[in-house]
Amino acid sequence: MLDIDSIFSSDGILSNHIKGYRARSQQLEMAQAIAATIAKNQVLVAEAGTGTGKTFAYLVPALLAGGKVIISTGTKTLQDQLFNRDIPTVRAALKIPVTIALLKGRANYICHYHLERSLQDTQLSFVNRDEIQYLQKIERYANISNSGDKSGLNEVPETAAIWQHVTSTRDNCLGSECPSYKKCFVMEARKQALAADIVVVNHHLFFADVMLRDEGLSELLPACNTVIFDEAHQLPETASLFFGESISTGQLLDLVRDARVEAIQAAGDFVPLPEAIAAMEKAARDLRLTITEDNTRLSLSAINQHSDFNVALDKLLEQLLALVKQLESQSERSEGLENCRQRATNHLYLIQRWRSETEMRDHVRWIEVYHHALQLNATPLSIAEIFQKQMMTLPRAWIFTSATLSVKKDFSHYNNEMGLNTAQTACWDSPFDFSAQALLYVPIGLPEPHHKNYIDQVVQSALPVLRASRGRAFFLCTSLRAMQRIYELLQNSDDFSAFPLLLQGQGSRSYLLERFRKLDNAILVGSQSFWEGVDVRGEALSLVIIDKLPFAPPDDPVLSARIDKINNEGGNAFMQYQLPRAVINLKQGAGRLIRDETDRGVLMICDPRLTTKAYGRQIWQSLPPMKRTRDLAEVERFFCTD
């Protein structure tokens, strides 16, 4: 019988089978706690600092316990790492014959039906020569691939427009009515998931497909004994997204595209249909044009100040209803037209619901505006009760783990938000020696972040530190506007021509990280994409600068409504909600610095509120125990010994 203590010991199974493995007391304790949670079908919320080895700490007891396990991760990258590397490694070491399946959202798999439609489309809307070549490569890959997973075709960029023409969405999938149903890659992936012992999904898929059961996966969750959420700090945001409702002009334009193709191929003799499609397309585009701002979120009250918005929404509802009627008259002529009818009907229902005061009573209604699209959103004020109901369906173990879930080891914010009132909690510090490896620097003399020249002065304070670190830095920003300004100021600084300057958006995240590691003296200016899920070990990253404390903007419609709710109920929204969220986000950004036992570096937090506000102490006490300084000379001495 395999014993957890001996598996994790310095001369145990993992040590003998995995090169470079080191026994850590934190990892063993975490594995023991998870094993007990699984055995008793309980709930555990576990924070494990960087370097604890939490992945093996949950995989070993999960594999030993037997039964079906769902592991949900924050990103597809971590999904692939678990499926291709971590689980096979532990399985081989333990010599346990478990089966594994990887399940992604349907947009990751080629759809035979839509691929065939695109190949037959004589009015190719992707006339670009590259896109046509990509289409041919996708056709060849679909004929030889077992999985149909687009990540297996590196020759076609993930951002290529062609992918939306050859994959399905929840809206346009024909399901069992599809002529290619028997060879469907998505269905094959699901069959494998239902048969496997360990299923690796990501949070978006878990909530979209398993919790809401809107894609035929209702068999998966009831069959499982254990659910493990890695990177669990992302769950409140993801759950809010999927427990709410949304409909975008982008979805309407996708419907237009598909209905147009179906109308030509199955109802070419019926003139009113293309006319109705064109009228609805114009109404959807006109709605987007009523908001002049770009990349913004607006509350219902702010939207109502745009008088033409409601007029345009009325017009869209009118044209969408007219399109539904025309599709109803022709839907028997093909599965594709019937699918378009169902989608148009559902879109109409969602827009009408979004407009209803009574039906959306417990939701925040708001819109998000993108460059080409506008999305109507209704987000629940609280997800706790909804999530609790989902967890209570059948007895099983639930494990939530991340490096950042608590504020000074207090989990009440996270547990309240997720409805985990009866959960066990545990916290294991990082095994790294932060007092020797890292220095926390808060510069003197910076103004409050609302000052008009704040960002310019942040850069002035950062210049000598960047000089001392010889580049090798992440400059993490709390907004895209600040990111752009910081990049411009650094670009125009004469002192920094020797250091390569990289900016988020100049390429994919993986491309920029690869360049950053190879250059060895670069400065990467980034925003949200680089605050978490990024691992740069060694000297290439020796400095992390954070422009200001990551409080969410209080004018965000959802945040604003939740603040009002907490305050109206007699609570203190700042201390109960805003501050804990900022602490968890800051811990994520700070966590980029020390990734290994040999790493050394400086964390520079520019925000003076860390020292001037009473809550500042609570923030820095939640960070790893680094030595603290406000003296630039001490920072320079730190790098001299580097």
XYZ file of C-alpha atoms in Angstrom:
642
model
C 0.000 0.000 0.000
C 1.452 3.377 -1.020
C 1.878 5.796 1.866
C 1.789 9.596 1.352
C 4.578 10.275 3.881
C 7.004 7.919 2.148
C 6.022 9.080 -1.368
C 7.066 12.670 -0.549
C 10.157 11.799 1.548
C 13.702 12.690 0.443
C 14.351 9.073 -0.585
C 10.766 8.260 -1.611
C 9.061 7.416 -4.909
C 8.952 10.993 -6.271
C 12.592 11.613 -5.384
C 13.664 8.402 -7.117
C 11.608 8.993 -10.263
C 11.741 12.763 -10.804
C 15.009 14.536 -11.563
C 15.639 17.525 -9.288
C 12.816 16.649 -6.888
C 13.290 18.057 -3.357
C 11.282 17.020 -0.316
C 9.389 19.965 1.230
C 7.471 19.796 4.507
C 4.828 22.222 3.107
C 4.153 19.927 0.147
C 3.758 16.868 2.355
C 1.387 18.662 4.765
C -0.707 19.935 1.855
C -0.917 16.431 0.323
C -2.020 15.000 3.692
C -4.733 17.665 4.064
C -6.014 16.988 0.534
C -6.029 13.206 1.116
C -8.137 13.719 4.256
C -10.518 16.060 2.387
C -11.024 13.518 -0.410
C -11.565 10.655 2.058
C -14.302 12.582 3.909
C -15.930 14.313 0.877
C -15.229 17.708 2.423
C -14.321 21.179 1.107
C -10.777 22.569 1.435
C -9.551 26.057 0.533
C -5.754 25.902 0.439
C -3.230 28.650 -0.200
C 0.243 27.415 -1.095
C 3.069 29.903 -1.624
C 5.304 29.838 -4.696
C 7.624 26.817 -4.645
C 5.411 24.657 -2.409
C 4.850 22.196 -5.245
C 1.065 22.300 -5.017
C 0.523 20.448 -8.308
C 2.123 17.215 -7.015
C 0.547 17.875 -3.600
C -2.942 17.479 -5.084
C -2.145 14.981 -7.854
C -0.686 12.275 -5.608
C -3.682 11.983 -3.210
C -6.132 12.388 -6.120
C -4.555 9.465 -8.008
C -4.222 7.327 -4.876
C -7.875 7.840 -3.856
C -9.256 6.314 -7.051
C -12.614 7.331 -8.471
C -13.204 10.039 -11.031
C -11.420 13.389 -10.634
C -12.044 16.668 -12.479
C -9.121 19.094 -12.380
C -9.960 22.628 -13.500
C -7.180 25.109 -14.252
C -6.979 28.849 -14.890
C -5.578 28.636 -18.428
C -5.312 26.316 -21.423
C -1.504 26.509 -21.051
C -1.698 25.026 -17.548
C -4.220 22.483 -18.846
C -1.744 21.280 -21.471
C 1.073 21.182 -18.892
C -0.994 19.007 -16.538
C -2.141 16.665 -19.296
C 1.148 16.326 -21.177
C 3.678 16.509 -18.328
C 2.589 16.593 -14.673
C -0.075 13.850 -14.532
C 1.913 11.361 -16.693
C 4.980 12.013 -14.481
C 3.105 11.275 -11.234
C 1.251 8.336 -12.800
C 4.540 6.758 -13.917
C 6.145 7.309 -10.500
C 3.198 5.805 -8.596
C 2.668 3.049 -11.200
C -1.106 3.584 -11.046
C -2.967 2.718 -14.296
C -5.289 5.748 -14.407
C -6.652 7.088 -17.689
C -6.483 10.816 -18.477
C -8.533 13.005 -20.806
C -8.075 16.617 -21.853
C -11.263 18.527 -22.556
C -11.333 22.050 -23.977
C -14.108 24.340 -25.145
C -15.599 23.576 -28.562
C -13.845 26.581 -30.157
C -10.583 24.613 -29.810
C -11.732 21.781 -32.091
C -12.170 21.819 -35.857
C -15.811 21.311 -36.873
C -16.223 19.067 -39.933
C -19.552 20.683 -40.856
C -18.286 24.273 -40.796
C -15.009 23.281 -42.473
C -16.992 21.688 -45.310
C -19.245 24.757 -45.560
C -16.200 27.041 -45.780
C -14.618 24.895 -48.500
C -17.867 25.116 -50.509
C -18.365 28.858 -49.930
C -17.930 30.509 -53.322
C -18.281 33.979 -51.788
C -15.265 33.459 -49.529
C -15.457 36.231 -46.961
C -11.811 35.486 -46.149
C -10.416 36.387 -49.580
C -6.988 37.086 -48.102
C -4.483 34.673 -49.716
C -3.024 33.647 -46.334
C -6.460 32.687 -45.061
C -7.123 30.483 -48.099
C -3.770 28.725 -47.568
C -4.616 28.306 -43.893
C -7.957 26.753 -44.884
C -6.157 24.157 -47.026
C -3.781 23.324 -44.157
C -6.709 22.950 -41.760
C -8.458 20.604 -44.220
C -5.341 18.386 -44.439
C -4.894 18.422 -40.649
C -8.566 17.510 -40.027
C -8.139 14.433 -42.249
C -5.173 13.040 -40.274
C -5.699 14.332 -36.713
C -7.195 12.141 -34.001
C -8.184 15.038 -31.755
C -8.913 17.935 -34.153
C -7.430 20.231 -31.467
C -6.272 23.396 -33.237
C -3.247 23.655 -30.901
C -1.797 20.714 -32.844
C -1.579 22.803 -36.023
C 1.197 25.317 -35.380
C 1.331 26.421 -39.037
C -1.928 28.356 -38.604
C -1.714 31.214 -36.064
C -4.170 30.976 -33.182
C -5.373 34.489 -34.057
C -6.064 33.720 -37.738
C -9.580 34.819 -38.769
C -10.159 31.502 -40.539
C -10.590 29.655 -37.226
C -14.007 31.196 -36.565
C -15.198 29.781 -39.919
C -14.049 26.187 -39.230
C -14.947 25.780 -35.553
C -18.366 25.717 -33.957
C -19.877 27.770 -31.162
C -22.565 26.870 -28.663
C -24.876 28.859 -30.934
C -24.146 27.316 -34.330
C -23.472 23.666 -33.409
C -26.112 21.420 -34.981
C -25.700 18.708 -32.322
C -27.085 15.279 -33.190
C -28.725 16.766 -36.322
C -25.285 17.427 -37.831
C -24.415 15.257 -40.853
C -20.867 14.908 -39.432
C -22.028 14.047 -35.904
C -20.486 10.551 -35.877
C -16.965 11.824 -36.582
C -17.258 15.030 -34.506
C -14.026 15.902 -32.673
C -15.905 17.596 -29.811
C -18.083 14.523 -29.239
C -15.029 12.257 -29.333
C -13.278 14.423 -26.722
C -16.387 14.196 -24.529
C -16.605 10.413 -24.867
C -12.998 10.138 -23.749
C -13.702 12.487 -20.824
C -16.672 10.393 -19.694
C -14.571 7.227 -19.774
C -11.417 8.667 -18.146
C -10.413 8.595 -14.466
C -8.845 12.072 -14.545
C -10.363 14.839 -16.674
C -8.472 18.115 -17.142
C -10.636 21.132 -18.015
C -10.292 24.898 -17.539
C -12.476 27.191 -15.420
C -14.351 28.653 -18.390
C -15.284 25.202 -19.640
C -16.195 23.979 -16.164
C -18.729 26.734 -15.634
C -20.001 26.897 -19.205
C -20.367 23.152 -19.755
C -20.448 21.344 -16.437
C -22.122 23.671 -13.942
C -24.659 25.102 -16.346
C -25.060 21.817 -18.246
C -25.807 23.585 -21.475
C -23.589 21.489 -23.727
C -24.655 17.952 -22.885
C -22.044 17.326 -20.182
C -24.527 16.645 -17.403
C -23.082 13.125 -17.017
C -19.573 14.320 -16.163
C -20.028 16.105 -12.826
C -22.403 13.595 -11.154
C -19.979 10.781 -11.991
C -16.984 12.415 -10.301
C -15.770 11.959 -6.719
C -13.404 14.924 -6.519
C -13.207 18.397 -8.071
C -9.891 20.269 -7.822
C -9.615 23.937 -8.830
C -6.039 25.081 -9.447
C -5.530 28.870 -9.750
C -8.781 29.099 -7.781
C -8.412 32.854 -7.192
C -9.826 33.321 -10.725
C -13.105 31.555 -9.935
C -15.209 34.480 -8.608
C -14.679 36.404 -11.863
C -15.296 33.369 -14.080
C -18.355 32.230 -12.130
C -19.876 35.728 -12.299
C -19.440 35.649 -16.060
C -21.206 32.308 -16.513
C -23.878 32.673 -13.847
C -24.905 35.872 -15.592
C -26.277 36.404 -19.092
C -24.844 38.221 -22.076
C -25.547 38.827 -25.745
C -23.325 40.761 -28.126
C -23.610 42.375 -31.528
C -20.722 40.049 -32.442
C -22.994 37.034 -31.873
C -25.669 38.698 -33.988
C -23.183 39.278 -36.797
C -22.049 35.631 -36.547
C -25.702 34.691 -36.982
C -25.870 36.993 -40.013
C -22.822 35.301 -41.554
C -24.149 31.767 -40.999
C -27.737 32.597 -42.024
C -26.464 34.167 -45.246
C -24.514 30.998 -46.192
C -27.462 28.747 -45.286
C -29.924 30.945 -47.188
C -27.810 30.771 -50.361
C -27.297 27.000 -50.119
C -30.762 25.893 -48.933
C -33.254 28.693 -49.734
C -31.794 30.594 -52.687
C -35.245 31.100 -54.204
C -36.680 32.918 -51.149
C -35.865 36.631 -51.522
C -37.362 37.967 -48.213
C -34.811 36.012 -46.141
C -31.607 37.780 -47.339
C -33.490 41.086 -47.036
C -34.363 40.343 -43.379
C -30.766 39.250 -42.711
C -29.413 42.507 -44.172
C -31.871 44.628 -42.154
C -30.908 42.888 -38.910
C -27.205 43.259 -39.705
C -27.639 47.017 -40.197
C -29.584 47.314 -36.922
C -26.838 45.453 -35.010
C -24.092 47.660 -36.484
C -26.140 50.809 -35.812
C -26.512 49.821 -32.143
C -22.719 49.594 -31.779
C -22.321 53.045 -33.367
C -24.510 54.725 -30.718
C -21.599 54.483 -28.239
C -18.577 56.500 -29.344
C -16.273 55.232 -26.558
C -14.013 52.225 -27.194
C -12.984 49.428 -24.797
C -15.156 50.649 -21.946
C -17.829 49.452 -19.526
C -20.967 51.484 -18.940
C -23.658 51.120 -16.270
C -27.365 51.153 -17.117
C -27.707 54.735 -15.867
C -24.765 55.845 -18.032
C -26.238 54.063 -21.068
C -29.578 55.787 -20.573
C -27.840 59.122 -21.112
C -27.262 58.001 -24.717
C -30.828 58.624 -25.931
C -30.156 57.079 -29.342
C -29.041 53.789 -27.695
C -32.571 52.807 -26.630
C -33.984 53.855 -30.014
C -31.386 51.674 -31.772
C -32.084 48.764 -29.394
C -35.815 49.001 -30.182
C -35.000 48.908 -33.882
C -32.741 45.874 -33.395
C -35.484 44.003 -31.535
C -37.924 44.831 -34.346
C -35.555 43.564 -37.086
C -34.553 40.490 -35.078
C -38.223 39.560 -34.609
C -38.761 39.991 -38.374
C -35.767 37.721 -39.077
C -37.118 35.046 -36.690
C -40.384 35.006 -38.634
C -38.626 34.619 -42.007
C -36.379 31.836 -40.633
C -39.438 30.052 -39.220
C -40.973 29.957 -42.684
C -37.844 28.323 -44.201
C -36.356 26.323 -41.311
C -37.538 22.930 -42.583
C -35.338 23.261 -45.664
C -32.062 22.489 -43.822
C -30.597 21.705 -40.389
C -28.523 24.877 -40.739
C -31.563 27.114 -41.219
C -33.305 25.475 -38.250
C -30.193 26.153 -36.151
C -30.237 29.810 -37.258
C -33.919 30.051 -36.291
C -33.179 28.686 -32.807
C -30.259 31.087 -32.359
C -32.230 34.115 -33.528
C -35.077 33.180 -31.155
C -32.657 32.791 -28.235
C -30.893 36.094 -29.004
C -34.274 37.831 -29.092
C -35.215 36.295 -25.730
C -31.927 37.400 -24.083
C -32.231 40.996 -25.302
C -35.851 41.184 -24.118
C -34.816 39.738 -20.704
C -31.950 42.242 -20.433
C -34.525 44.990 -20.835
C -36.802 43.621 -18.087
C -36.617 45.311 -14.664
C -38.422 42.466 -12.878
C -36.512 39.525 -14.379
C -33.129 41.179 -13.772
C -33.915 42.346 -10.228
C -30.906 40.568 -8.608
C -28.535 41.371 -11.470
C -26.411 44.337 -12.510
C -27.185 45.375 -16.090
C -24.329 46.986 -17.992
C -22.692 47.048 -21.402
C -19.144 46.454 -22.540
C -17.967 48.217 -25.686
C -15.217 46.708 -27.843
C -13.713 48.088 -31.043
C -16.205 46.323 -33.342
C -18.835 44.983 -30.936
C -21.103 45.882 -28.054
C -22.185 43.370 -25.411
C -25.253 43.530 -23.153
C -24.448 41.947 -19.768
C -26.509 40.990 -16.723
C -24.284 39.887 -13.808
C -25.608 38.487 -10.507
C -24.881 40.712 -7.507
C -23.734 37.615 -5.616
C -22.627 34.188 -6.869
C -22.366 32.578 -3.412
C -25.876 31.107 -3.276
C -25.802 29.895 -6.905
C -22.435 28.185 -6.447
C -23.507 26.620 -3.136
C -26.505 24.998 -4.832
C -24.266 23.481 -7.507
C -21.930 22.036 -4.861
C -24.732 20.445 -2.846
C -26.089 18.210 -5.642
C -24.109 15.078 -4.632
C -21.478 14.344 -1.950
C -17.949 14.782 -3.284
C -14.685 16.470 -2.312
C -14.038 20.036 -3.473
C -10.504 21.474 -3.334
C -9.707 25.123 -4.115
C -6.011 25.993 -4.314
C -3.859 28.925 -5.408
C -0.840 30.925 -4.254
C -3.197 33.863 -3.557
C -6.504 33.341 -1.751
C -6.108 35.005 1.641
C -5.406 38.382 3.233
C -2.900 37.850 6.060
C -3.987 34.180 6.100
C -7.648 35.177 6.514
C -9.848 33.471 3.881
C -13.170 35.087 4.828
C -13.308 37.351 1.740
C -12.813 34.445 -0.684
C -15.098 32.046 1.194
C -17.900 34.612 1.455
C -17.664 35.465 -2.231
C -17.800 31.794 -3.297
C -20.329 30.662 -0.652
C -17.823 28.294 1.005
C -19.026 28.958 4.547
C -18.280 25.468 5.912
C -14.940 24.950 4.126
C -11.749 23.935 5.908
C -8.916 26.393 5.207
C -5.152 25.953 5.256
C -2.149 28.069 4.350
C 1.427 27.003 3.589
C 4.152 29.604 3.180
C 6.642 29.427 0.349
C 9.788 27.431 1.181
C 11.874 30.219 -0.409
C 13.985 32.450 1.848
C 12.390 35.780 0.884
C 14.266 37.801 3.525
C 17.548 36.856 1.823
C 16.345 36.566 -1.780
C 14.135 39.657 -2.160
C 13.856 43.318 -1.236
C 10.616 45.351 -1.144
C 11.260 48.972 -2.128
C 8.705 51.793 -1.759
C 10.192 55.084 -3.069
C 9.900 58.336 -1.112
C 8.283 61.494 -2.461
C 5.742 60.217 -4.972
C 2.325 61.952 -5.046
C -1.015 60.180 -4.607
C -2.019 58.121 -7.689
C -4.795 60.596 -8.633
C -2.183 63.328 -9.218
C -2.102 64.356 -12.903
C 1.669 63.750 -13.221
C 1.713 60.555 -11.179
C 2.790 58.191 -13.972
C 5.569 60.541 -15.151
C 6.930 60.716 -11.599
C 6.668 56.915 -11.227
C 8.935 56.533 -14.261
C 11.403 59.100 -12.859
C 11.571 57.068 -9.604
C 11.992 53.831 -11.570
C 14.850 55.000 -13.822
C 17.686 54.643 -11.266
C 16.331 51.263 -10.152
C 16.162 50.012 -13.750
C 19.723 51.271 -14.235
C 20.899 49.420 -11.116
C 19.141 46.197 -12.182
C 20.625 46.480 -15.702
C 17.163 46.065 -17.222
C 15.942 42.534 -16.440
C 12.583 43.950 -15.355
C 8.821 43.612 -15.567
C 7.042 46.975 -15.333
C 3.505 45.920 -14.366
C 0.722 48.469 -14.875
C -2.820 48.620 -13.537
C -4.263 50.103 -16.748
C -3.567 50.034 -20.482
C -3.335 53.830 -20.511
C -0.598 53.804 -17.847
C 1.180 50.989 -19.693
C 1.283 52.996 -22.932
C 2.491 56.154 -21.173
C 5.246 54.309 -19.268
C 6.431 52.639 -22.479
C 6.595 56.001 -24.282
C 8.533 57.657 -21.439
C 11.048 54.806 -21.288
C 11.360 54.784 -25.072
C 12.215 58.493 -25.068
C 14.733 58.218 -22.229
C 18.312 58.533 -23.517
C 19.664 56.340 -20.715
C 17.757 53.288 -21.826
C 18.782 52.746 -25.432
C 21.028 49.897 -24.223
C 18.078 47.957 -22.809
C 15.623 46.252 -25.193
C 12.106 47.520 -24.494
C 9.139 45.163 -24.969
C 5.460 46.098 -24.803
C 2.431 43.895 -24.195
C 0.594 43.556 -27.500
C 3.682 43.549 -29.728
C 3.245 39.795 -30.028
C 1.636 36.907 -28.181
C 2.424 36.527 -24.491
C 4.494 33.380 -25.127
C 6.472 35.143 -27.897
C 7.246 38.152 -25.668
C 8.280 35.905 -22.766
C 10.591 33.902 -25.013
C 12.228 37.117 -26.262
C 12.490 38.471 -22.719
C 14.280 35.332 -21.507
C 16.702 35.258 -24.470
C 17.610 38.967 -24.342
C 18.593 38.706 -20.666
C 18.541 42.496 -20.092
C 15.105 43.523 -21.379
C 12.415 45.682 -19.806
C 8.908 44.359 -20.459
C 6.044 46.813 -19.920
C 2.775 44.962 -19.450
C -0.683 45.078 -17.959
C -3.080 42.338 -16.826
C -1.629 39.623 -19.115
C 1.655 39.578 -17.190
C 0.357 39.840 -13.609
C -0.195 36.094 -13.306
C 0.543 32.740 -14.938
C 4.010 33.913 -16.015
C 7.133 32.041 -14.915
C 10.586 33.530 -15.614
C 13.278 31.896 -13.518
C 16.865 33.033 -13.126
C 18.573 36.389 -13.599
C 16.589 37.464 -16.683
C 13.903 38.780 -14.282
C 15.457 40.519 -11.277
C 13.118 43.486 -10.826
C 9.328 43.791 -10.747
C 7.913 47.343 -10.670
C 4.207 47.858 -9.927
C 2.870 51.305 -10.812
C 0.156 51.423 -8.136
C -1.991 49.266 -5.884
C -4.387 47.262 -8.115
C -7.733 48.521 -6.835
C -10.457 47.915 -9.409
C -11.850 51.213 -10.781
C -14.841 52.125 -8.550
C -16.851 53.245 -11.590
C -16.872 49.666 -12.919
C -20.622 48.891 -13.136
C -20.499 45.481 -11.404
C -18.082 46.590 -8.682
C -20.079 49.754 -8.047
C -23.329 47.790 -7.613
C -21.684 45.271 -5.270
C -20.170 48.098 -3.196
C -23.630 49.681 -2.856
C -25.163 46.332 -1.839
C -22.564 45.693 0.912
C -22.785 49.260 2.254
C -26.613 49.253 2.179
C -26.586 46.027 4.215
C -24.488 47.743 6.903
C -21.096 46.396 5.850
C -17.892 48.164 4.888
C -17.396 47.468 1.188
C -13.874 48.855 1.122
C -12.533 46.625 3.908
C -14.680 43.573 3.090
C -14.466 43.586 -0.694
C -12.248 46.152 -2.415
C -9.177 45.828 -0.209
C -9.071 41.980 -0.167
C -9.415 41.901 -3.970
C -6.569 44.404 -4.356
C -4.376 42.367 -1.973
C -4.964 39.131 -3.917
C -4.175 40.876 -7.232
C -1.040 42.492 -5.776
C 0.162 39.131 -4.448
C -0.214 37.724 -7.968
C 1.911 40.507 -9.487
C 4.530 40.278 -6.717
C 4.620 36.511 -7.258
C 6.329 36.990 -10.633
C 9.625 37.926 -8.938
C 10.923 34.898 -7.000
C 10.223 31.665 -8.852
C 13.116 29.492 -7.674
C 15.345 28.865 -4.665
C 18.249 30.650 -6.375
C 16.311 33.697 -7.675
C 17.119 37.160 -6.284
C 15.285 40.394 -6.968
C 13.654 43.670 -5.984
C 9.905 44.323 -5.831
C 9.264 48.052 -6.298
C 5.744 49.208 -5.434
C 5.400 52.872 -6.363
C 2.104 53.659 -4.605
C 2.657 55.870 -1.497
C -0.610 54.584 0.020
C 1.339 51.493 1.065
C 2.942 53.640 3.791
C 0.560 56.596 4.235
C -2.777 54.786 4.650
C -3.797 52.708 7.663
C -4.698 49.803 5.378
C -1.216 49.844 3.812
C 0.173 47.735 6.655
C -2.435 45.054 5.991
C -1.319 44.965 2.346
C 2.424 44.572 2.837
C 1.909 42.084 5.659
C 0.073 39.886 3.127
C 3.128 39.819 0.848
C 5.976 37.298 1.295
C 8.332 38.283 4.167
C 10.828 40.346 2.155
C 13.235 42.804 3.705
C 11.757 46.313 3.298
C 13.444 49.601 2.406
C 12.708 53.154 1.242
C 16.376 53.864 0.541
C 17.463 53.850 -3.120
C 21.098 53.311 -2.077
C 20.134 50.034 -0.412
C 18.469 48.889 -3.657
C 21.633 49.748 -5.590
C 23.775 47.819 -3.069
C 21.428 44.823 -3.422
C 22.070 44.729 -7.169
C 25.840 45.239 -6.686
C 25.986 41.860 -4.931
C 23.858 40.295 -7.690
